XYZ file of C-alpha atoms in Angstrom:
726
model
C 102.430 124.115 127.477
C 106.213 124.001 127.353
C 107.822 127.019 128.986
C 109.478 129.549 126.678
C 113.213 129.889 126.629
C 114.608 132.841 128.513
C 115.001 136.002 126.469
C 118.421 136.629 124.993
C 118.168 140.223 126.183
C 117.265 140.923 129.817
C 116.815 144.579 129.024
C 114.594 144.090 125.964
C 111.535 145.301 127.838
C 113.278 148.344 129.315
C 115.417 149.696 126.525
C 114.039 150.874 123.257
C 114.817 148.435 120.456
C 117.290 149.618 117.825
C 115.821 151.059 114.683
C 115.513 148.316 112.097
C 114.068 148.466 108.601
C 111.803 145.423 108.705
C 111.354 145.656 104.939
C 114.997 144.811 104.359
C 115.084 141.625 102.226
C 117.647 140.051 104.558
C 114.892 139.444 107.126
C 112.793 137.233 104.846
C 113.075 133.778 103.346
C 111.813 133.175 99.843
C 108.350 131.640 99.706
C 109.156 129.092 96.994
C 112.502 128.038 98.430
C 110.934 127.668 101.871
C 108.298 125.356 100.392
C 111.060 123.275 98.795
C 112.683 122.885 102.213
C 109.332 121.707 103.575
C 109.144 119.088 100.848
C 112.686 118.019 101.676
C 111.526 117.351 105.243
C 108.875 115.097 103.680
C 111.599 113.360 101.681
C 113.673 112.934 104.819
C 110.966 110.662 106.243
C 111.799 108.350 103.337
C 115.527 108.662 104.020
C 115.141 108.039 107.774
C 115.701 104.384 108.667
C 113.463 104.828 111.729
C 110.492 105.054 109.348
C 108.891 101.678 108.460
C 109.947 100.514 104.996
C 106.642 100.792 103.123
C 106.012 104.139 104.803
C 109.319 105.262 103.322
C 107.951 104.445 99.872
C 104.822 106.394 100.761
C 106.860 109.480 101.622
C 108.824 109.150 98.370
C 105.482 109.143 96.588
C 104.171 112.153 98.525
C 107.381 114.056 97.805
C 106.879 113.406 94.076
C 103.184 114.320 94.098
C 103.936 117.529 96.002
C 106.551 118.447 93.407
C 104.127 117.806 90.554
C 101.698 120.348 91.989
C 104.513 122.785 92.766
C 105.579 122.786 89.115
C 102.011 122.882 87.780
C 101.168 125.976 89.837
C 104.112 127.807 91.384
C 106.837 127.253 88.776
C 104.284 127.739 85.989
C 103.274 131.059 87.545
C 106.869 132.252 87.757
C 107.444 131.335 84.120
C 104.400 133.367 83.129
C 105.790 136.327 85.067
C 109.112 136.035 83.247
C 107.330 135.904 79.880
C 105.348 138.999 80.851
C 108.596 140.814 81.822
C 107.515 141.155 85.457
C 110.445 142.496 87.484
C 108.763 143.165 90.834
C 110.883 141.881 93.693
C 109.638 139.502 96.373
C 110.053 140.549 100.031
C 113.356 138.639 100.039
C 114.563 140.653 97.025
C 114.314 138.171 94.136
C 112.974 138.622 90.615
C 110.873 135.861 89.025
C 113.865 134.708 86.959
C 116.130 134.612 90.004
C 113.559 132.476 91.775
C 113.429 130.039 88.861
C 117.218 129.784 88.838
C 117.386 129.202 92.597
C 114.578 126.640 92.445
C 116.478 124.737 89.778
C 119.740 124.861 91.734
C 118.062 123.448 94.843
C 115.753 120.904 93.231
C 118.081 119.151 90.796
C 120.316 117.611 93.493
C 117.319 116.994 95.765
C 115.377 114.993 93.188
C 118.535 113.120 92.226
C 118.972 112.207 95.899
C 115.402 110.890 95.989
C 115.942 108.647 92.968
C 119.361 107.439 94.094
C 117.944 106.515 97.496
C 115.169 104.481 95.949
C 117.430 102.852 93.389
C 120.405 102.132 95.641
C 118.821 101.609 99.061
C 115.096 100.976 99.185
C 114.886 98.500 96.304
C 117.417 96.230 98.006
C 115.670 96.609 101.370
C 112.409 95.555 99.721
C 114.005 92.350 98.488
C 114.964 91.505 102.082
C 111.246 91.342 102.806
C 110.222 89.402 99.716
C 109.263 92.364 97.510
C 111.131 92.319 94.183
C 110.742 95.224 91.771
C 112.984 93.990 88.984
C 114.235 95.463 85.746
C 113.251 93.609 82.587
C 116.830 92.736 81.739
C 117.102 90.772 85.018
C 114.266 88.384 84.125
C 114.683 84.761 83.090
C 113.254 83.405 79.850
C 110.106 81.982 81.449
C 109.293 85.365 82.942
C 109.919 87.114 79.631
C 107.635 84.655 77.873
C 104.940 85.350 80.457
C 105.278 89.103 79.957
C 105.162 88.797 76.192
C 101.846 86.976 76.466
C 100.646 89.549 78.992
C 101.708 92.328 76.613
C 99.865 90.826 73.643
C 96.661 90.221 75.598
C 96.480 93.149 78.041
C 98.772 95.986 76.904
C 99.111 95.924 73.129
C 95.410 96.602 72.362
C 95.549 99.763 74.501
C 98.641 101.340 72.922
C 98.708 103.896 70.100
C 102.120 104.647 68.564
C 102.306 108.155 67.142
C 104.806 108.896 64.392
C 106.535 112.248 63.923
C 107.328 113.195 60.324
C 106.253 115.819 57.764
C 102.822 114.203 57.625
C 102.501 113.705 61.367
C 103.229 116.733 63.577
C 104.704 116.257 67.026
C 101.859 114.863 69.155
C 100.335 116.516 72.183
C 101.877 115.101 75.376
C 99.386 115.144 78.240
C 100.191 116.485 81.685
C 101.982 114.117 84.080
C 102.028 111.390 81.450
C 104.793 108.814 81.200
C 105.897 108.178 77.617
C 108.443 106.359 75.515
C 110.460 108.289 72.961
C 111.271 105.712 70.268
C 113.689 105.983 67.355
C 113.148 103.433 64.566
C 114.993 102.796 61.292
C 113.390 101.718 58.040
C 115.630 98.873 56.745
C 114.712 99.663 53.151
C 115.318 103.413 53.087
C 117.795 103.454 55.997
C 115.971 106.536 57.264
C 115.379 107.067 60.977
C 112.055 108.167 62.386
C 110.845 109.306 65.780
C 107.680 108.040 67.473
C 106.013 108.499 70.805
C 104.224 105.770 72.784
C 102.186 106.790 75.811
C 102.325 104.486 78.834
C 98.615 104.074 79.637
C 97.462 105.115 83.109
C 94.537 102.700 82.945
C 96.932 99.780 83.512
C 98.904 98.987 86.689
C 102.229 100.842 86.716
C 104.012 97.782 88.090
C 103.160 94.507 86.344
C 103.111 91.531 88.754
C 104.739 88.241 87.784
C 103.672 84.764 88.922
C 105.844 83.637 91.826
C 106.092 80.042 90.587
C 108.560 81.105 87.887
C 110.985 82.563 90.405
C 114.587 81.418 90.199
C 116.230 84.333 92.012
C 115.223 83.075 95.468
C 113.002 80.670 97.279
C 109.461 81.493 96.152
C 108.166 80.696 99.636
C 109.839 83.844 100.948
C 108.442 86.055 98.198
C 105.477 88.338 98.664
C 105.450 90.180 95.351
C 107.448 90.216 92.123
C 107.009 92.672 89.285
C 108.494 95.011 86.693
C 107.678 98.568 85.571
C 105.018 98.722 82.865
C 107.093 100.977 80.604
C 109.861 98.369 80.484
C 107.392 95.690 79.387
C 106.263 97.984 76.569
C 109.820 98.931 75.633
C 110.902 95.295 75.239
C 107.946 94.516 73.003
C 108.109 97.499 70.651
C 108.472 95.148 67.682
C 104.733 94.519 67.961
C 104.080 98.249 67.535
C 106.570 98.840 64.721
C 106.666 95.606 62.655
C 109.293 95.549 59.953
C 111.219 98.436 61.516
C 114.471 98.266 63.454
C 114.238 99.704 66.987
C 117.291 101.940 67.367
C 116.687 103.398 70.830
C 113.946 104.165 73.308
C 113.818 106.382 76.369
C 111.040 107.042 78.900
C 110.170 110.673 79.590
C 107.569 112.423 81.723
C 106.329 115.992 81.436
C 104.566 118.504 83.679
C 102.376 121.294 82.336
C 100.934 124.533 83.685
C 97.647 123.369 85.227
C 96.431 126.492 87.017
C 93.158 128.010 85.897
C 92.068 131.621 85.802
C 88.465 132.796 85.662
C 87.280 136.358 85.203
C 84.493 136.011 87.744
C 83.075 139.490 87.342
C 82.623 138.819 83.612
C 81.179 135.310 83.986
C 77.407 135.090 83.746
C 77.510 131.541 85.129
C 80.521 130.722 87.322
C 79.913 126.969 87.113
C 80.016 127.010 83.306
C 83.051 129.293 83.318
C 84.957 126.893 85.567
C 83.991 123.962 83.326
C 85.370 125.782 80.285
C 88.650 126.464 82.098
C 88.888 122.804 83.117
C 88.630 121.814 79.464
C 91.516 124.184 78.740
C 93.521 122.559 81.554
C 92.938 119.124 80.045
C 93.944 120.375 76.621
C 97.163 121.488 78.273
C 99.087 124.556 79.256
C 102.731 125.094 78.475
C 105.265 122.465 79.540
C 107.250 123.498 82.621
C 109.293 120.364 83.383
C 110.554 117.208 81.699
C 111.946 114.185 83.557
C 114.191 111.817 81.632
C 116.578 108.967 82.521
C 120.247 109.805 82.867
C 120.897 107.375 79.995
C 118.934 109.360 77.401
C 120.829 110.195 74.223
C 121.755 113.807 73.524
C 119.886 113.701 70.210
C 116.562 112.598 71.690
C 116.930 114.931 74.652
C 117.607 117.924 72.387
C 114.741 117.033 70.055
C 112.243 116.777 72.950
C 113.436 120.056 74.440
C 112.959 121.798 71.103
C 109.472 120.409 70.504
C 108.326 121.139 74.064
C 110.038 124.577 74.239
C 112.118 123.757 77.283
C 115.317 125.271 78.681
C 118.145 123.117 80.126
C 117.077 123.928 83.716
C 113.618 122.525 82.941
C 115.028 119.038 82.304
C 115.680 116.637 85.172
C 117.964 113.709 84.323
C 117.384 110.970 86.885
C 118.714 107.524 87.727
C 116.337 104.582 87.711
C 112.629 104.633 86.961
C 110.603 107.828 86.542
C 107.335 108.753 88.224
C 108.045 107.646 91.791
C 104.641 108.963 92.819
C 103.305 105.588 91.645
C 105.094 103.889 94.544
C 102.023 104.658 96.646
C 100.484 101.473 95.192
C 103.024 99.456 97.204
C 101.148 100.409 100.372
C 98.566 97.761 99.444
C 101.087 94.932 99.935
C 100.127 92.549 102.765
C 103.092 93.454 104.972
C 101.701 95.178 108.088
C 105.045 94.858 109.866
C 106.518 97.285 107.308
C 103.860 99.952 107.944
C 102.916 102.215 110.816
C 100.728 100.432 113.366
C 97.103 100.852 112.270
C 95.167 103.645 113.909
C 91.416 103.626 114.449
C 90.040 107.034 115.494
C 88.157 106.963 118.777
C 84.811 108.403 119.810
C 85.379 111.332 122.213
C 84.869 110.282 125.824
C 81.828 112.519 126.258
C 79.991 110.728 123.449
C 80.861 107.109 124.163
C 77.823 106.553 126.377
C 75.511 107.209 123.415
C 76.262 103.952 121.601
C 77.419 103.587 118.013
C 77.688 107.087 116.596
C 79.648 105.747 113.624
C 76.376 104.738 111.974
C 74.432 107.237 109.900
C 70.990 107.814 111.433
C 68.317 106.776 108.964
C 65.239 106.999 111.149
C 63.779 110.192 112.617
C 63.811 110.687 116.373
C 66.533 108.125 117.074
C 67.950 108.322 120.559
C 71.421 109.292 119.383
C 70.082 112.276 117.412
C 68.608 113.745 120.564
C 71.664 112.910 122.649
C 74.167 114.695 120.425
C 72.371 118.031 120.560
C 71.508 117.571 124.215
C 75.156 116.889 125.014
C 76.256 120.141 123.402
C 73.418 122.146 124.924
C 73.672 120.845 128.490
C 77.387 120.121 128.884
C 78.918 122.823 126.718
C 81.258 123.048 123.772
C 82.842 119.872 122.381
C 86.357 119.933 120.919
C 86.998 117.480 118.071
C 90.604 116.596 117.230
C 91.053 114.642 113.998
C 92.269 112.013 113.200
C 92.519 111.090 116.876
C 88.750 111.487 117.191
C 86.349 109.816 114.789
C 85.082 112.101 112.033
C 82.003 109.960 111.416
C 81.023 109.946 115.102
C 81.429 113.716 115.503
C 81.378 116.137 112.570
C 79.685 113.784 110.122
C 77.154 112.681 112.716
C 76.380 116.323 113.520
C 75.170 116.787 109.922
C 73.508 113.404 109.454
C 71.708 113.633 112.789
C 70.374 117.041 111.765
C 69.215 115.654 108.412
C 66.827 113.208 110.099
C 65.891 115.191 113.227
C 62.292 116.459 112.852
C 63.083 119.418 115.119
C 65.795 120.707 112.766
C 64.537 123.477 110.512
C 67.629 124.364 108.482
C 71.207 123.338 107.736
C 73.819 125.679 106.287
C 77.431 124.841 105.514
C 80.445 125.531 103.320
C 82.141 122.850 101.214
C 85.685 123.455 100.002
C 86.839 119.873 99.410
C 85.013 116.614 100.057
C 85.354 112.986 99.014
C 83.891 111.366 95.905
C 81.470 109.264 97.947
C 80.776 111.897 100.567
C 78.306 110.885 103.309
C 78.024 114.602 104.101
C 76.587 115.238 100.640
C 74.186 112.336 101.022
C 73.026 113.715 104.367
C 72.416 117.171 102.880
C 70.372 115.638 100.072
C 68.387 113.612 102.625
C 67.788 116.764 104.662
C 66.368 118.572 101.630
C 64.179 115.583 100.831
C 62.957 115.645 104.440
C 61.708 119.191 103.923
C 64.439 121.133 105.675
C 65.917 124.361 104.385
C 69.424 123.446 103.205
C 71.912 126.002 101.901
C 75.411 125.008 100.815
C 78.225 127.161 99.556
C 80.316 125.018 97.188
C 83.709 126.504 96.365
C 84.182 125.777 92.670
C 87.686 127.246 92.665
C 89.244 124.715 95.092
C 92.352 123.857 93.090
C 92.336 120.357 91.527
C 88.935 119.645 93.110
C 86.962 121.785 90.673
C 85.446 118.867 88.747
C 84.449 117.033 91.905
C 82.811 120.148 93.337
C 80.898 120.841 90.114
C 79.543 117.294 90.224
C 78.331 117.674 93.810
C 76.919 121.138 93.203
C 74.691 119.767 90.435
C 73.543 116.804 92.536
C 72.701 119.083 95.439
C 70.759 121.454 93.197
C 68.788 118.566 91.697
C 67.788 117.513 95.226
C 66.426 120.963 96.045
C 69.387 122.276 98.024
C 70.121 125.989 97.725
C 73.614 126.045 96.199
C 75.710 129.191 95.923
C 79.258 129.641 94.698
C 80.539 132.359 96.992
C 81.733 135.890 96.440
C 83.322 137.356 93.318
C 87.083 137.565 93.664
C 87.248 135.481 96.847
C 87.659 131.801 97.586
C 85.458 130.591 100.394
C 87.934 128.559 102.430
C 86.240 128.695 105.823
C 85.033 125.404 107.352
C 81.690 126.163 108.986
C 78.265 124.593 109.360
C 75.146 125.574 111.277
C 72.051 123.644 112.315
C 68.909 125.591 113.224
C 66.706 123.644 115.610
C 63.262 124.226 117.143
C 63.424 123.493 120.878
C 60.085 124.023 122.612
C 59.359 127.727 122.174
C 62.904 128.666 121.219
C 65.059 128.516 118.107
C 68.587 127.361 118.887
C 71.581 127.400 116.546
C 74.225 124.684 116.752
C 77.508 125.340 114.975
C 80.653 123.595 113.864
C 83.717 125.740 113.172
C 86.818 123.872 112.096
C 90.248 123.932 110.542
C 89.748 121.137 107.988
C 87.525 120.100 105.130
C 84.343 118.072 105.479
C 86.110 115.096 103.944
C 85.975 111.669 105.643
C 89.057 110.458 103.759
C 91.439 113.273 104.638
C 89.961 113.264 108.174
C 91.931 110.029 108.686
C 95.186 111.525 107.412
C 95.152 115.228 108.368
C 95.280 116.639 111.878
C 92.432 119.098 112.266
C 90.434 120.721 115.029
C 86.826 121.752 115.296
C 84.386 122.952 117.897
C 80.732 121.957 118.235
C 78.835 124.617 120.141
C 75.476 126.275 120.643
C 76.813 129.562 122.029
C 74.380 132.261 121.014
C 77.005 134.739 119.857
C 78.696 132.170 117.607
C 75.327 131.241 116.125
C 74.571 134.896 115.473
C 77.982 135.417 113.876
C 77.577 132.427 111.572
C 74.108 133.624 110.621
C 75.604 136.966 109.591
C 78.449 135.260 107.749
C 76.156 132.914 105.807
C 73.926 135.856 104.870
C 77.049 137.638 103.657
C 77.981 134.622 101.528
C 74.565 133.890 100.043
C 72.955 137.318 99.776
C 73.837 140.984 99.627
C 75.542 142.144 102.787
C 78.417 144.349 103.808
C 78.759 142.905 107.289
C 81.769 144.627 108.859
C 81.620 143.519 112.479
C 81.311 140.199 114.241
C 80.724 139.480 117.901
C 83.315 136.742 118.353
C 84.665 135.570 115.006
C 87.743 136.798 113.213
C 86.586 136.844 109.590
C 88.723 137.393 106.503
C 88.908 139.581 104.577
C 86.794 141.725 106.945
C 88.476 141.981 110.335
C 90.916 139.066 110.673
C 94.070 140.954 109.740
C 93.344 143.923 112.016
C 92.224 141.731 114.933
C 95.300 139.504 114.608
C 97.690 142.440 114.574
C 95.832 143.960 117.534
C 96.292 140.730 119.522
C 100.030 140.756 118.796
C 100.256 144.434 119.756
C 98.545 143.709 123.063
C 101.421 141.376 123.882
C 103.884 144.087 122.807
C 102.239 146.649 125.098
C 102.333 144.313 128.082
C 105.978 143.382 127.498
C 106.991 147.031 127.142
C 105.208 147.836 130.407
C 106.993 145.161 132.411
C 104.491 142.380 131.947
C 104.767 138.990 130.269
C 104.332 138.796 126.536
C 103.790 135.321 125.082
C 102.537 134.074 121.706
C 102.305 130.534 120.381
C 100.885 130.063 116.894
C 100.462 126.902 114.854
C 99.678 127.053 111.146
C 100.527 125.578 107.765
C 102.365 128.590 106.350
C 103.623 132.011 107.444
C 104.116 134.401 104.536
C 102.316 137.703 105.234
C 104.859 140.513 105.538
C 102.730 142.774 107.747
C 102.196 139.969 110.255
C 105.920 139.122 110.153
C 106.883 142.759 110.735
C 104.576 142.899 113.750
C 106.085 139.689 115.128
C 109.541 141.234 114.730
C 108.340 144.238 116.745
C 107.019 141.886 119.389
C 110.340 140.073 119.588
C 112.164 143.379 119.981
C 109.813 144.231 122.864
C 110.699 140.980 124.619
C 107.609 138.945 123.730
C 108.459 135.218 123.733
C 107.146 133.703 120.496
C 106.972 130.064 119.444
C 105.749 129.297 115.942
C 104.797 125.812 114.758
C 104.772 126.159 110.978
C 104.464 122.953 108.981
C 105.354 124.319 105.561
C 106.401 127.721 104.227
C 107.939 130.141 106.721
C 109.222 133.448 105.365
C 110.104 134.771 108.839
C 113.781 134.531 109.781
C 114.086 133.569 113.464
C 116.994 134.140 115.819
C 118.342 137.337 114.245
C 119.932 139.577 116.940
C 117.894 142.705 117.715
C 115.159 141.558 115.328
C 113.862 138.073 116.031
C 116.028 136.669 118.806
C 112.902 135.873 120.863
C 111.218 133.937 118.047
C 111.601 130.181 117.610
C 110.153 128.196 114.699
C 109.617 124.447 114.457
C 107.978 122.213 111.857
C 106.275 118.906 112.653
C 106.444 116.210 109.943
C 105.174 112.667 110.487
C 102.551 110.051 109.664
C 99.728 112.630 109.713
C 99.675 115.912 107.795
C 99.611 118.783 110.288
C 96.706 120.917 109.099
C 95.194 122.502 112.230
C 95.630 126.165 113.133
C 95.862 127.236 116.785
C 96.649 130.736 118.045
C 97.540 131.433 121.699
C 98.038 134.852 123.324
C 98.957 135.153 127.016
C 96.992 138.395 127.465
C 98.570 138.983 130.914
C 97.159 135.754 132.279
C 93.683 136.139 130.772
C 94.678 133.734 128.023
C 93.085 133.845 124.587
C 93.075 130.766 122.347
C 91.684 130.565 118.814
C 91.270 127.917 116.102
C 90.226 128.343 112.488
C 90.801 127.860 108.800
C 93.331 130.602 108.023
C 97.104 130.692 107.807
C 99.021 133.938 108.117
C 99.337 134.387 104.352
C 98.177 137.243 102.106
C 95.806 134.914 100.248
C 94.089 133.854 103.478
C 93.854 137.331 104.949
C 93.043 139.251 101.761
C 91.587 136.959 99.101
C 89.683 134.259 100.961
C 86.671 134.027 103.211
C 88.031 132.565 106.447
C 86.801 132.245 110.019
C 88.726 131.898 113.269
C 86.841 131.377 116.521
C 87.856 131.971 120.120
C 87.748 128.940 122.410
C 86.031 130.275 125.511
C 85.533 127.069 127.471
C 88.510 127.086 129.916
C 88.884 123.297 129.803
C 89.022 123.209 126.014
C 91.456 126.132 125.969
C 93.745 124.158 128.296
C 93.409 121.117 126.013
C 94.639 123.213 123.096
C 97.532 124.553 125.149
C 98.475 120.972 125.992
C 98.526 120.098 122.287
C 100.845 123.058 121.641
C 103.062 122.012 124.550
C 103.387 118.457 123.209
C 104.531 119.820 119.864
C 106.994 122.256 121.385
C 108.622 119.419 123.348
C 108.688 116.970 120.408
C 112.132 115.463 119.739
C 111.107 112.915 117.103
C 109.094 114.727 114.432
C 110.163 118.339 115.046
C 112.587 120.334 112.916
C 114.004 123.672 114.125
C 114.390 126.521 111.645
C 117.810 128.175 111.850
C 118.621 131.834 111.099
C 120.314 130.779 107.844
C 117.151 129.034 106.578
C 118.237 125.457 107.218
C 116.231 123.081 109.384
C 117.793 120.809 111.997
C 115.879 117.737 113.112
C 115.658 117.379 116.861
C 117.166 114.218 118.307
C 116.577 113.003 121.865
C 119.420 112.523 124.350
C 120.766 108.972 124.292
C 119.135 108.079 127.622
C 115.641 109.397 126.759
C 112.690 108.348 124.621
C 111.340 109.902 121.434
C 107.938 111.385 122.289
C 106.712 112.056 118.767
C 103.655 114.300 118.639
C 101.405 111.906 116.766
C 102.255 108.932 118.955
C 101.611 110.927 122.136
C 98.270 112.249 120.898
C 97.109 108.818 119.756
C 97.882 107.440 123.193
C 96.053 110.342 124.852
C 92.996 109.728 122.684
C 92.915 106.051 123.679
C 93.429 106.901 127.348
């Protein structure tokens, strides 16, 4: 692990720290504004010319999709607080209305920068590589004729124009929909009318054109040519409004409140209650944002704002096309030289001798089934690091092997998010059909995955799996599974405890860690935890695990205080923690105390960080970096020096109030010395990163690290991919 920087105060351990009120708002960053800065770091990957061109489009798309969810949940929640006259201040001293104002001030120029960069820079760079996303007005007559035929045959039958007049109330505009606001004039009465046309999502957002009609350049050099779907519709509105004169048209896109709330203690059937709330979500909450082109007329803009009950700050006027999240479709273009080099996850070295573990076992007593459990039992814990290691050959195989192993008696696991074609689900169904006891906790409240989880819960129940939905008032976010196996005269429990979801798709995109083990104390702890989740239990103590909301907060603070005690008594205090977000005020206060005592603290926080580092006499011994790159950093690692008897943990929880107070989470110690050193090496690689790392400054800005001119750029993801191959 990289060595910590020397303390700014040589006497920090000897002299008592000055009295500081750690609840002073000046020592905290705002949660929402910190998230916006995280999303700007995502956008910067699109602005950075070191990023391959199509990957830049991907990051533009991710930035947009992230913002959609931010408005649907976070901004919507703040608006509800304002409507309810909530005046409670955040730790950084802001009211809900102040947060909305500051969000607007920061986001308007940021989103404009995104659109300008696409319009002015990336579109021209695409043409250099034979990719032409044109505007309709730039097409020649042959291309327009082609699109008119395409419109009549493929688009026109799908469209439904909706008039707005005394007999037709303003139509419902669905969430995240792209629409055309159309003003038409009746030539007989000279009256003007407003209509709305929805751009259908069932059709490709960008309509391809045949390359043989190209006149702009040599067709041999072209890879793709197309125009936005809404422009094709807009230039053929005469088909929708025959006999009327089209006065003006403007695209617009809206975002609605999409959070759901369920009174669990009043719901007789949680599954049915969630389904009812999902129907309400589809029918639409209040509108929280509208995106329009900068060319929209004042009259249409004002009319839409009035009908949708929007304030000026809720409207984003943007250059170019709307809905840049749809640029993700460009990643399918056959231009590998404009993408990151492909990465194929590898089978961990310890498992390579067992043959093809990528295949799902379908026959009982296959050699690989025996080998996987034998490997864990005889050679100790196995650390899995995704996406560098293969999910299907490790975590997925752990479940599928158990499903077909005749010596396996039971399988228990939690499911927070999984894919639509999940092989894990299929394995659990096969296990139940093979006569094994299978119990699965499906978290129905996983935001935006509720429908998917309801579908799988019903399929599992139909197959005879015991399905439970967790504890009232808590989300079950922990990533755990347990296999109970008969081995001669003994029952042995094999466990997987991880940081990420049992999802083969995100396992290729998210960095996550997990441990496969048969340690008796971990098996006993998971048994207690599953009994707590599925039955009636007030389990308050665990042998090894840190479990939220039971003991995780207290154990975490105790670990930090141990470092404080050692630093104050002349020893070495050292903490390195990696997580997605750091928000919890009690944890932050304790870290400030540790810094005052001279503990050297490095935090690797991908997203939200409410802690203010580098403040004299408060946090001068705390450094914060964020890693942004081709993979989404999702793993959580916690390191405590413990006076040389180092303690390392991994698990599902961030240091946020929701994780510590309102979710079921599990963090496990890594007790195998070799694996603990592996985790320290991962932390060290990140701390020395000068390609993907951003350093948080005391004023809340982030500065991207750049290597010296005579050195290389050892980006974290590149280094770890190379290590996995080696």
